[in-house]
Coordinates of C-alpha atoms in Angstrom, one line a residue:
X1 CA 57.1 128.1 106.6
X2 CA 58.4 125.1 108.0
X3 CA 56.4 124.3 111.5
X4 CA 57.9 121.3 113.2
X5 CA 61.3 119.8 113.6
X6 CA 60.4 116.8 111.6
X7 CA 59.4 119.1 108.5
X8 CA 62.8 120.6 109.1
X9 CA 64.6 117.2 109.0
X10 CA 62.7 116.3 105.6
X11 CA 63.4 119.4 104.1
X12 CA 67.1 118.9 105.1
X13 CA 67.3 115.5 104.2
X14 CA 65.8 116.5 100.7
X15 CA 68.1 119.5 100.0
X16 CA 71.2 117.4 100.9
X17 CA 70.7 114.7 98.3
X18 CA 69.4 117.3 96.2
X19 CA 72.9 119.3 95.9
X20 CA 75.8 117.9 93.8
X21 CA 78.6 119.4 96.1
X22 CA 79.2 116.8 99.3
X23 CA 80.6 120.1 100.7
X24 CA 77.6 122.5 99.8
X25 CA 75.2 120.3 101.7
X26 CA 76.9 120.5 104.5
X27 CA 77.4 124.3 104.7
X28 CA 73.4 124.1 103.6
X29 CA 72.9 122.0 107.1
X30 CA 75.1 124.8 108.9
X31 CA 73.2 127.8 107.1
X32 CA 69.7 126.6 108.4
X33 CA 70.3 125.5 111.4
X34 CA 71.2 129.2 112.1
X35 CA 68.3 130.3 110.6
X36 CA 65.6 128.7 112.8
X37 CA 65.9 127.7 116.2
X38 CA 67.6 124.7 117.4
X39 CA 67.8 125.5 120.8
X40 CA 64.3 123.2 121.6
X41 CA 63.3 120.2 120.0
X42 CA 65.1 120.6 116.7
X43 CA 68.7 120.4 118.1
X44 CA 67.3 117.5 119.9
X45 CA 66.2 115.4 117.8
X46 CA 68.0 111.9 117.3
X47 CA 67.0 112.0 113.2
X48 CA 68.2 115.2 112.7
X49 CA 71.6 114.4 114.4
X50 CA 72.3 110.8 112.3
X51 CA 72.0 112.5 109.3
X52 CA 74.6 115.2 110.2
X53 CA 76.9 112.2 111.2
X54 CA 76.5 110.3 108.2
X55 CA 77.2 113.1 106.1
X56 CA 80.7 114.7 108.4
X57 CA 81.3 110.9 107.5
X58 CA 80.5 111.2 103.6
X59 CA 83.0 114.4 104.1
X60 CA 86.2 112.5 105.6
X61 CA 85.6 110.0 103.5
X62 CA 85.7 112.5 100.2
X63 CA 89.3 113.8 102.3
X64 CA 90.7 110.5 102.1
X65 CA 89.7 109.4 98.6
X66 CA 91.2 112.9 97.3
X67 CA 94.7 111.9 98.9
X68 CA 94.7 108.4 97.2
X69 CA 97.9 108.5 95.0
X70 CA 96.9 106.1 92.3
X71 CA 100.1 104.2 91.6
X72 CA 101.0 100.6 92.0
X73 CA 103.7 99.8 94.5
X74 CA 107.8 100.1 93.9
X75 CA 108.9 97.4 91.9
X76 CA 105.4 96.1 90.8
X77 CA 103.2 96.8 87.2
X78 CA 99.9 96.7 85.9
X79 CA 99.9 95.2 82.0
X80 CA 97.2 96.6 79.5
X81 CA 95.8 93.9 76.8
X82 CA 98.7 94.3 74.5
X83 CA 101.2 93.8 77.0
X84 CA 99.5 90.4 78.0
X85 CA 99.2 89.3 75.1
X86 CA 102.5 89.4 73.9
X87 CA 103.1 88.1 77.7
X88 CA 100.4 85.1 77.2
X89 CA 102.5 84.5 73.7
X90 CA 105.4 83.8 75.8
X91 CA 104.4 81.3 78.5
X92 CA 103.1 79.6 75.8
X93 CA 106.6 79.1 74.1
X94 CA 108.0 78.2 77.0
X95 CA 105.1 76.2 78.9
X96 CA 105.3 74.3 75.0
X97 CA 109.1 73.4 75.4
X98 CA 108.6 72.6 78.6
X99 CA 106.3 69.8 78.3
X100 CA 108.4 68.9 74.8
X101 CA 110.7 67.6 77.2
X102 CA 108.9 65.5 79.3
X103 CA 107.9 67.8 82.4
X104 CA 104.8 67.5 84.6
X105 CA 103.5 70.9 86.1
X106 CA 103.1 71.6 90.0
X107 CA 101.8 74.6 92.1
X108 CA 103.1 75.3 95.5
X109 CA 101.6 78.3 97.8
X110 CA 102.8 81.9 97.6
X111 CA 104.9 82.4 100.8
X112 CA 106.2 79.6 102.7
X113 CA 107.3 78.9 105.9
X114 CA 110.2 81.2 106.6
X115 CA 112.6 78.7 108.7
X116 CA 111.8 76.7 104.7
X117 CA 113.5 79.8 102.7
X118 CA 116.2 81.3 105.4
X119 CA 119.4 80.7 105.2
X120 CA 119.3 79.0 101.7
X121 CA 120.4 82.2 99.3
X122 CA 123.1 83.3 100.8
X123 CA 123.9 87.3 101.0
X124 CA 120.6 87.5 98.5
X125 CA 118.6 86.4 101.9
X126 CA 117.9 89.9 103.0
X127 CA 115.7 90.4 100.4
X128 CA 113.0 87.7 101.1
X129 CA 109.7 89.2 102.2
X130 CA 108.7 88.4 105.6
X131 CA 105.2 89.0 106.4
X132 CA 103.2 90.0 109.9
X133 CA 102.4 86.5 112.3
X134 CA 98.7 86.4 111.9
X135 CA 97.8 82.8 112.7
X136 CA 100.8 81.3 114.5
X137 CA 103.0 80.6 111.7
X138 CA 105.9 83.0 110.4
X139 CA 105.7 83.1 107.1
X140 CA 107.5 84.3 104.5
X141 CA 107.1 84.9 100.5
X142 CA 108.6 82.9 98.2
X143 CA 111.9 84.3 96.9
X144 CA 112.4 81.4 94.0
X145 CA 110.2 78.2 92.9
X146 CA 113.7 76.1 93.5
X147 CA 113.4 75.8 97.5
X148 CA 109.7 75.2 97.4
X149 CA 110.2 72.5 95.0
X150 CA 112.9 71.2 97.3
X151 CA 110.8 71.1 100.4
X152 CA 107.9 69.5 98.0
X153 CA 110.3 66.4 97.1
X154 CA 111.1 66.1 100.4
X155 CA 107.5 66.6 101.8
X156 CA 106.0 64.3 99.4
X157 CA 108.6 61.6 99.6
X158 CA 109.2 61.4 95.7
X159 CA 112.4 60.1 94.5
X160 CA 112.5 60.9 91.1
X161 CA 110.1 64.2 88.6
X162 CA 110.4 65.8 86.1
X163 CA 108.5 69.3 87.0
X164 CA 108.2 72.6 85.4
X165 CA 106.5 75.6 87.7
X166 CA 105.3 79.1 86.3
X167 CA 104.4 81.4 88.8
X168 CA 105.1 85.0 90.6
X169 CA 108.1 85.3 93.2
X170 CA 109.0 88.6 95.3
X171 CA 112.5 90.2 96.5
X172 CA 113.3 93.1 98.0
X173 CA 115.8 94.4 95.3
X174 CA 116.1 97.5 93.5
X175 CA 114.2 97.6 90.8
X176 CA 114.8 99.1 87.6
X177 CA 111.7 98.4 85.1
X178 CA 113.3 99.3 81.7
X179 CA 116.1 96.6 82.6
X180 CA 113.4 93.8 83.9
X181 CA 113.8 94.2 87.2
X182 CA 111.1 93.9 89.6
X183 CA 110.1 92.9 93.0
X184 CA 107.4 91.1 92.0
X185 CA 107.9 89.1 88.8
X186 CA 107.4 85.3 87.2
X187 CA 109.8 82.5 87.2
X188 CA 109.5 79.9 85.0
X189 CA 111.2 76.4 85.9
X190 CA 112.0 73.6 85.1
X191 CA 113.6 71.0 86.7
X192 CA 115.1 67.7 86.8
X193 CA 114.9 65.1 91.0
X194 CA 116.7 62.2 90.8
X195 CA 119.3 61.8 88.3
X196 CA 122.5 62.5 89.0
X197 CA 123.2 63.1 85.0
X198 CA 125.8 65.0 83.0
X199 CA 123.0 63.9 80.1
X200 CA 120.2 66.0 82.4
X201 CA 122.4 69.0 83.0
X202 CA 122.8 68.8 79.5
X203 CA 119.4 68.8 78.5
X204 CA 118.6 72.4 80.6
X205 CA 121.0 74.2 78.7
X206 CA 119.6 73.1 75.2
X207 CA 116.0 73.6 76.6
X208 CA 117.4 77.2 77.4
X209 CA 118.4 77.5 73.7
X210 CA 115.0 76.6 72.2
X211 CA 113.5 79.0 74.1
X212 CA 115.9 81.8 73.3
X213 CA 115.7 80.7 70.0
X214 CA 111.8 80.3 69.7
X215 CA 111.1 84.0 71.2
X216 CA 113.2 85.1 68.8
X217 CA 115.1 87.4 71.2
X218 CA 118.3 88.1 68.9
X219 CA 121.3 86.9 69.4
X220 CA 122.8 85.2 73.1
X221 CA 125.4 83.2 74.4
X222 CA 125.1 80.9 77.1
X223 CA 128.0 81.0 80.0
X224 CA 128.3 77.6 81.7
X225 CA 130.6 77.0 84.6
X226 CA 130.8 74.7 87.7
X227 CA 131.1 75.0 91.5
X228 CA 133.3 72.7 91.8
X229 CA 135.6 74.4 89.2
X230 CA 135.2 77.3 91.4
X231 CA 135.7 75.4 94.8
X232 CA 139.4 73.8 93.4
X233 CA 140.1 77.3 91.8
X234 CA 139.6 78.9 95.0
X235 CA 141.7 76.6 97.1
X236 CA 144.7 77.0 94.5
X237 CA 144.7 80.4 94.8
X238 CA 144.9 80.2 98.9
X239 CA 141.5 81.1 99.6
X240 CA 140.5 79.9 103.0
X241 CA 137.2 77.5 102.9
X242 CA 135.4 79.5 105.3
X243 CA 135.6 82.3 102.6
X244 CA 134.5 80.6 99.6
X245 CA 131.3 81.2 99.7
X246 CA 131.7 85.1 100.7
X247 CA 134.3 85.1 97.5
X248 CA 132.0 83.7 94.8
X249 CA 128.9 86.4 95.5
X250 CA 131.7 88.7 94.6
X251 CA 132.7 87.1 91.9
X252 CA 129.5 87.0 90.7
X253 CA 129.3 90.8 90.6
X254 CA 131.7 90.7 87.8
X255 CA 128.8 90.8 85.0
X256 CA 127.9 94.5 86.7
X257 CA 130.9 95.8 88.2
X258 CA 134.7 96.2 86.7
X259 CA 137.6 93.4 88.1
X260 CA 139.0 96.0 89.9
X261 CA 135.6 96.9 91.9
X262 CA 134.9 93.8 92.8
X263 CA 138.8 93.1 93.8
X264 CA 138.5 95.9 96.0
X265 CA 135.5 94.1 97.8
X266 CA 137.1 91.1 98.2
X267 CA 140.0 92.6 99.9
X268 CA 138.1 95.5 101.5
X269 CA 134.8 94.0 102.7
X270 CA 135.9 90.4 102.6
X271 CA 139.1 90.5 104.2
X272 CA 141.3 88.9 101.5
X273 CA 144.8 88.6 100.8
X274 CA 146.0 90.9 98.2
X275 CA 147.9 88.0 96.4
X276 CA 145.2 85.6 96.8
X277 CA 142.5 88.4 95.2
X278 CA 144.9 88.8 92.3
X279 CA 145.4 84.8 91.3
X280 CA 142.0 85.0 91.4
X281 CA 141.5 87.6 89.0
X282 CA 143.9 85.3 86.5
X283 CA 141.1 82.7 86.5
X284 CA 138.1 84.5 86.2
X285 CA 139.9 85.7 82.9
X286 CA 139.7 82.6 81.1
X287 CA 136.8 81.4 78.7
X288 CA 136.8 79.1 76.2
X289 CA 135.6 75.8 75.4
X290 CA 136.9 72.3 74.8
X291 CA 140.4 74.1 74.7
X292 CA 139.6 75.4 78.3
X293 CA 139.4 71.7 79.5
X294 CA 142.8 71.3 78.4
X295 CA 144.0 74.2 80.2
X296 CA 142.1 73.2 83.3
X297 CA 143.6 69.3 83.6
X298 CA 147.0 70.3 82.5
X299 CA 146.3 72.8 86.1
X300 CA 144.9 69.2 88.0
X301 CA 148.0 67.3 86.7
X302 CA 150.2 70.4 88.5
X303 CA 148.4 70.8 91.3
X304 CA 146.3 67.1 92.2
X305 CA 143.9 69.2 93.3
X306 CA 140.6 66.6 93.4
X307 CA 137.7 69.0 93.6
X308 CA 139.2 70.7 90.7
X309 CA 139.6 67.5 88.6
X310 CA 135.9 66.6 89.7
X311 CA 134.5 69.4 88.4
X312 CA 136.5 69.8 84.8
X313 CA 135.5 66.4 84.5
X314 CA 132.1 67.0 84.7
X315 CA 132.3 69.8 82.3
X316 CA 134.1 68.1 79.8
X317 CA 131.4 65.7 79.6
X318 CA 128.8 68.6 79.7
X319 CA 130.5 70.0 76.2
X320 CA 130.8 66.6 74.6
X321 CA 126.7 66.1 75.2
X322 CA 126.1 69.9 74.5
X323 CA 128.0 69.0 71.1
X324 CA 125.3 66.5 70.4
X325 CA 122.1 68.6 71.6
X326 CA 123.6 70.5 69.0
X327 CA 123.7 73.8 71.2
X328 CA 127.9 73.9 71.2
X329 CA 127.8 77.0 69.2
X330 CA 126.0 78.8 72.2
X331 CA 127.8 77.7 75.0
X332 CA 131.1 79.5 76.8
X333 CA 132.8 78.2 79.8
X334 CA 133.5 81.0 81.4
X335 CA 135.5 81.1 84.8
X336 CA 133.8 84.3 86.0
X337 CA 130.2 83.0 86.4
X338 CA 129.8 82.0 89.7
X339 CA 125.5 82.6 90.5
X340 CA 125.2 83.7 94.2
X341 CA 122.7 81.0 95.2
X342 CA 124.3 78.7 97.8
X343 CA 123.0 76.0 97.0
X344 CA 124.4 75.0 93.6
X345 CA 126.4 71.8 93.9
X346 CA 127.3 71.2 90.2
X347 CA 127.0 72.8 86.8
X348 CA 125.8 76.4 86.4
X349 CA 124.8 78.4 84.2
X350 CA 123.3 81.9 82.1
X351 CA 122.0 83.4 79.4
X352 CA 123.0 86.6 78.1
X353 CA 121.7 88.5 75.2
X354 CA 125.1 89.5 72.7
X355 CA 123.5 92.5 71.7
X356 CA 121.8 93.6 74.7
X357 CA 121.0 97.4 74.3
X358 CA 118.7 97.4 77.5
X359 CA 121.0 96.5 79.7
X360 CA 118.8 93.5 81.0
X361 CA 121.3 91.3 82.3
X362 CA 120.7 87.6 82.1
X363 CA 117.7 86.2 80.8
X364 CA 117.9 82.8 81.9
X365 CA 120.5 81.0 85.0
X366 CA 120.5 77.8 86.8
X367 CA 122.2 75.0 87.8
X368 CA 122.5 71.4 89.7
X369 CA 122.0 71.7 93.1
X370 CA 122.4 67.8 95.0
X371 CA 122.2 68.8 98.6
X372 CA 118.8 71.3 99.0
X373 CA 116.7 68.3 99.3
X374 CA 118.1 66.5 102.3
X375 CA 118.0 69.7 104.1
X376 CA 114.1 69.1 104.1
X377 CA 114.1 65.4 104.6
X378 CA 113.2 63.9 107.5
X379 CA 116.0 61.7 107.1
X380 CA 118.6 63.8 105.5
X381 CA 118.2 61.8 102.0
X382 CA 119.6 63.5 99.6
X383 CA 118.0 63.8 95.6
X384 CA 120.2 64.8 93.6
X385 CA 118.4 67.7 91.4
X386 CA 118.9 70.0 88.2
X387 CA 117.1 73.2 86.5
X388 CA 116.6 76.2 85.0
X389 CA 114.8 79.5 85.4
X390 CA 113.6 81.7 82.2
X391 CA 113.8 85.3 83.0
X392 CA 110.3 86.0 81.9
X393 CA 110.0 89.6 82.6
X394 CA 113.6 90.4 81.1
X395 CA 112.5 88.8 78.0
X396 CA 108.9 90.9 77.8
X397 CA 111.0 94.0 78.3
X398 CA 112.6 93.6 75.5
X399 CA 110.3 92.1 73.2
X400 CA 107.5 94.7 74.2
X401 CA 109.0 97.9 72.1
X402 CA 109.1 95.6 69.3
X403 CA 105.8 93.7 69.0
X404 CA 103.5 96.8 70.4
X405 CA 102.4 98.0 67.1
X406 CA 101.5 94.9 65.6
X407 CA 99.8 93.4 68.6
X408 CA 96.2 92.1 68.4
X409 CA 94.4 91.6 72.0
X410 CA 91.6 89.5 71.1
X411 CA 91.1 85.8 69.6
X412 CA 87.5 87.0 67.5
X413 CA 87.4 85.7 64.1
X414 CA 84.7 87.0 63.3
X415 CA 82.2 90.4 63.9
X416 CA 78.5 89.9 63.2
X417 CA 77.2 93.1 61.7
X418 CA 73.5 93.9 60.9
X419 CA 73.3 96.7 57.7
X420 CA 69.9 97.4 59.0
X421 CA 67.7 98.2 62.2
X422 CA 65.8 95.6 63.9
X423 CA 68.2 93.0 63.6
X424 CA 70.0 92.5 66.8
X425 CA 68.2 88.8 67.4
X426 CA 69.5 87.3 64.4
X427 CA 72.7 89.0 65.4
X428 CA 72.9 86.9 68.2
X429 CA 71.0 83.8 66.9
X430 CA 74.2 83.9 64.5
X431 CA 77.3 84.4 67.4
X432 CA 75.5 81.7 68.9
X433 CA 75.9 79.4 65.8
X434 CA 79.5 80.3 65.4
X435 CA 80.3 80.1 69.6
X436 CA 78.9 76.4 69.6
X437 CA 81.5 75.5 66.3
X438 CA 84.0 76.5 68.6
X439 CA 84.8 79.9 66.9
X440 CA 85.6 83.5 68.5
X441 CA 83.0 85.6 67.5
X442 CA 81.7 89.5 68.6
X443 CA 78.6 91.3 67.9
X444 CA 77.7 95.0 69.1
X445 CA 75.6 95.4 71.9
X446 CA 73.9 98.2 70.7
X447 CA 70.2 97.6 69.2
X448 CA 70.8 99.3 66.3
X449 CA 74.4 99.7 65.4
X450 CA 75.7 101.6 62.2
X451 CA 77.2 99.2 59.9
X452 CA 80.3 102.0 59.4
X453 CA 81.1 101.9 63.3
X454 CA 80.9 98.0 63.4
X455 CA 83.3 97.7 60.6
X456 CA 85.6 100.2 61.7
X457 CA 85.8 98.0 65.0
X458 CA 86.9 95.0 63.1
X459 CA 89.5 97.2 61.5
X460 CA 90.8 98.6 64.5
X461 CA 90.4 95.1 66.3
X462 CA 92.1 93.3 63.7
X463 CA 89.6 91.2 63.7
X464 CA 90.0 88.9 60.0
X465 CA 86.2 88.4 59.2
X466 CA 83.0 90.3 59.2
X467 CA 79.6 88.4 58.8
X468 CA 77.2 91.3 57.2
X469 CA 73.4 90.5 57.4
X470 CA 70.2 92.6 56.4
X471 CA 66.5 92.6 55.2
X472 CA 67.4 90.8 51.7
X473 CA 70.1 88.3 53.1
X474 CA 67.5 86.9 55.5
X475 CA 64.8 86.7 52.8
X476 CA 67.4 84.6 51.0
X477 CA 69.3 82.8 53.8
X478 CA 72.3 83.6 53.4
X479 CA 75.0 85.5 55.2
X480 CA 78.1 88.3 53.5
X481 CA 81.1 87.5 54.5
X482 CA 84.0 90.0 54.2
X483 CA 87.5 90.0 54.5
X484 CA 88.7 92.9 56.7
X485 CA 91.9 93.0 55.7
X486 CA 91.5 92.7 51.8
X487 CA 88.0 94.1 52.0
X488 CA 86.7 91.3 49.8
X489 CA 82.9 89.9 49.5
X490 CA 81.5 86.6 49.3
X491 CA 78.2 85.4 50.2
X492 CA 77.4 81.6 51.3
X493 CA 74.3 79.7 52.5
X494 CA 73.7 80.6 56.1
X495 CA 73.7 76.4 56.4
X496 CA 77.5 76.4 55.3
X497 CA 78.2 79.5 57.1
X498 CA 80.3 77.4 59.7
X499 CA 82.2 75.5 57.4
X500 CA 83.2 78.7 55.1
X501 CA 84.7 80.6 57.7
X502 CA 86.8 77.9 58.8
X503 CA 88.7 77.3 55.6
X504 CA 89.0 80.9 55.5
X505 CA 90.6 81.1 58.8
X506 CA 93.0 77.6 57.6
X507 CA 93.9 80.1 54.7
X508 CA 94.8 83.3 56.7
X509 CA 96.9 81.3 59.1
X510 CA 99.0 79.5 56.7
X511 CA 99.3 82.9 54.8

């Protein structure tokens, strides 16, 4: 018989923590409360009524958890161990080529400044990410590393770098995540301040091809172009100037849409001429190489037309270095790449897979870009600028369904397994040996681990080497080393334990 309010609120209190169902304590609450009288001191009490509050709140906060819809946001993924790894494998390829050549690496911050970004990408500007004004600044998240490098020249005053930038942008595009689309995804850049150089522009499209080439990505082709072949095209064909920019992000469609689509745009949504849309549609016909050049200056000698004679002569040089970089075999200059950014000055150009089942599009673009610079300087100096941008997650989308199976996640070489109880601190007087050589090493945090479950790890691990150590090895100092793959057996002097394991390793990488 409970006597007094406070027994009541300790017998409560007890049978609530007591009960597994958040819900059943607090019908339990309801039910007793009913049974004894609350109308006096009970109902009164200050205790009694904080503990019904904190548990209603326990309940709403059970409501909301149970609506929690456990999915990451549109256009964003998590990536499990094997993914990373085969996406670790990657940057290293390209972070390796990258420095080959010469670059120095930079960070700049995640969103910028959005009077930095607006205004510089053309119809692609409505998908920049604004976010909320929180501290007097509006701010916006980075849609490409190539502006934020612009504005760091500029900021920094440097004349001349050679930089390469790896890091996550964000757009507000469709995305479609068996083709490599995302809204938040990695660029990886590099680029060339300070030279204005047929040699550098060059240079980017053969560091495109090692890349492609080192990945091992199949087979690609590499569409190169120029704005100023674009700009003299356009004014042959009767395009008015104010228009030309409006015209090439159609053209630039023409890699996802039919002619005739993006025809009907022009004249439809652009306001074209008809005629004009249709000379056009001639050019963006043409591809080739060093007999395209020809065709393009026998069209200067008709016309005089200076823009397009600057441009054909840039890309005739282009070819003639590409021929040396020995990447010629990759390359097509093709009429109909155009790139939507609006700030490409020069040269451009993309990657595109020649067997592309996916349908991933391109899996590397960029371009010279001369003017972005002085738009940030102070004093409206212009750097004169070239790069490139590796599609990293187009890349991972299509290497992923091949490499999965084969994949290993960790960098152990080698488990430490005990045969027999008791033997966990030499276990870990031995990973302590091999961590201090510099090796990757594992041992099972259980005291007393069965020897069959530890090498059924390594097996599933792929990890290559398994130390094996029990009463009698100890006795005699000396370890068992077996091979995981081959399931062979030698034993060595604990003293030369070190040294074994890393010829064997020498051996099983050069195999």
């Amino acid at each position: 018989m409970l006597s007094t309010g406070q027994d009541k609120l300790y017998f409560l209190h007890y049978k609530c923590h007591s009960s597994a169902n958040m819900f059943s304590k607090l019908r339990f609450i309801a039910r007793s409360c009913n049974a004894v009288s609350l109308a006096s001191t009970f109902t009164r009490d200050a205790k009694l009524t904080t503990l019904e509050s904190e548990l209603l709140k326990l309940k709403l906060d059970n409501k909301v958890a149970q609506k929690y819809v456990l999915k990451t946001p549109k256009g964003t993924r998590d990536f499990s161990p094997k993914q990373m790894t085969i996406r670790k494998g990657l940057f290293q390829t390209i972070e390796r080529c990258f420095e080959r050549h010469g670059a120095e690496n930079i960070s700049t911050p995640l969103f910028e400044l959005k009077e930095i970004l607006t205004g510089k990408y053309g119809e692609d500007s409505k998908l920049i990410y604004d976010l909320s004004d929180q501290g007097g600044e509006i701010c916006s998240l980075r849609y490409d590393l190539t502006v934020p490098f612009a504005r760091y020249l500029a900021m920094n005053k440097i004349q001349k770098m050679k930089r390469y930038h790896i890091a996550p942008v964000y757009r507000r595009d469709n995305p479609s995540i068996t083709r490599g689309r995302y809204r938040e995804f990695y660029q990886c850049d590099y680029d060339v301040a300070g030279y204005e150089s047929r040699i550098a522009d060059a240079e980017c499209i053969r560091i495109v091809a090692e890349i492609l080439s080192a990945v091992n990505i199949g087979s690609f082709i590499i569409k190169v172009n120029n704005r100023k072949v674009l700009s003299g095209m356009f004014d042959i064909c009767g395009v008015p100037s104010d228009k030309f920019a409006t015209i090439s992000s159609a053209v630039d469609k023409l890699d996802k849409m039919s002619w005739e689509d993006v025809r009907k745009e022009m004249i439809d949504e652009k306001g074209l001429d008809e005629n004009i849309a249709d000379k056009i549609g001639e050019f963006v016909k043409l591809r080739g190489g060093s007999e395209l050049v020809d065709h393009l200056e026998n069209i200067v000698k008709e016309t005089g037309n200076e823009t397009l004679k600057n441009g054909v002569s840039e890309m005739k040089q282009i070819i003639e270095y590409c021929q040396e970089y020995n990447v010629l075999d990759k390359l097509s200059f093709d009429l109909s790449l155009a790139r939507g950014l609006t700030y490409y000055t020069g040269v451009i150009f993309e990657a595109v897979l020649t067997d592309d089942k996916v349908g991933v599009g391109s899996v590397a673009g960029g371009g010279r870009y001369d003017n972005l610079v002085g738009m940030f300087h102070p004093k409206g100096k212009q750097i004169p600028c070239v790069g490139v941008s590796i599609g990293i997650e187009r890349l991972f989308s299509i290497l992923e369904s091949k490499a999965m199976e084969s994949v290993r996640t960790t960098a152990t070489d080698v488990f430490v397994a005990s045969a027999q109880k008791g033997l966990s601190k030499h276990r870990i007087s031995l990973c302590s040996t091999l961590w201090d050589a510099g090796l990757g090493a594992e041992t099972a945090y259980a005291e007393n681990p069965k020897l069959l479950n530890q090498i059924q790890y390594c097996e599933t691990n792929a990890i290559p080497f398994v130390i094996i150590i029990g009463e009698n090895e100890l006795q005699q100092g000396i370890v068992k080393i077996k091979d995981t793959t081959s399931r062979e057996e030698i034993e060595v002097k604990r003293e030369n334990m070190v040294e074994t394991i890393t010829k064997m390793l020498e051996q099983k990488r050069i195999e």
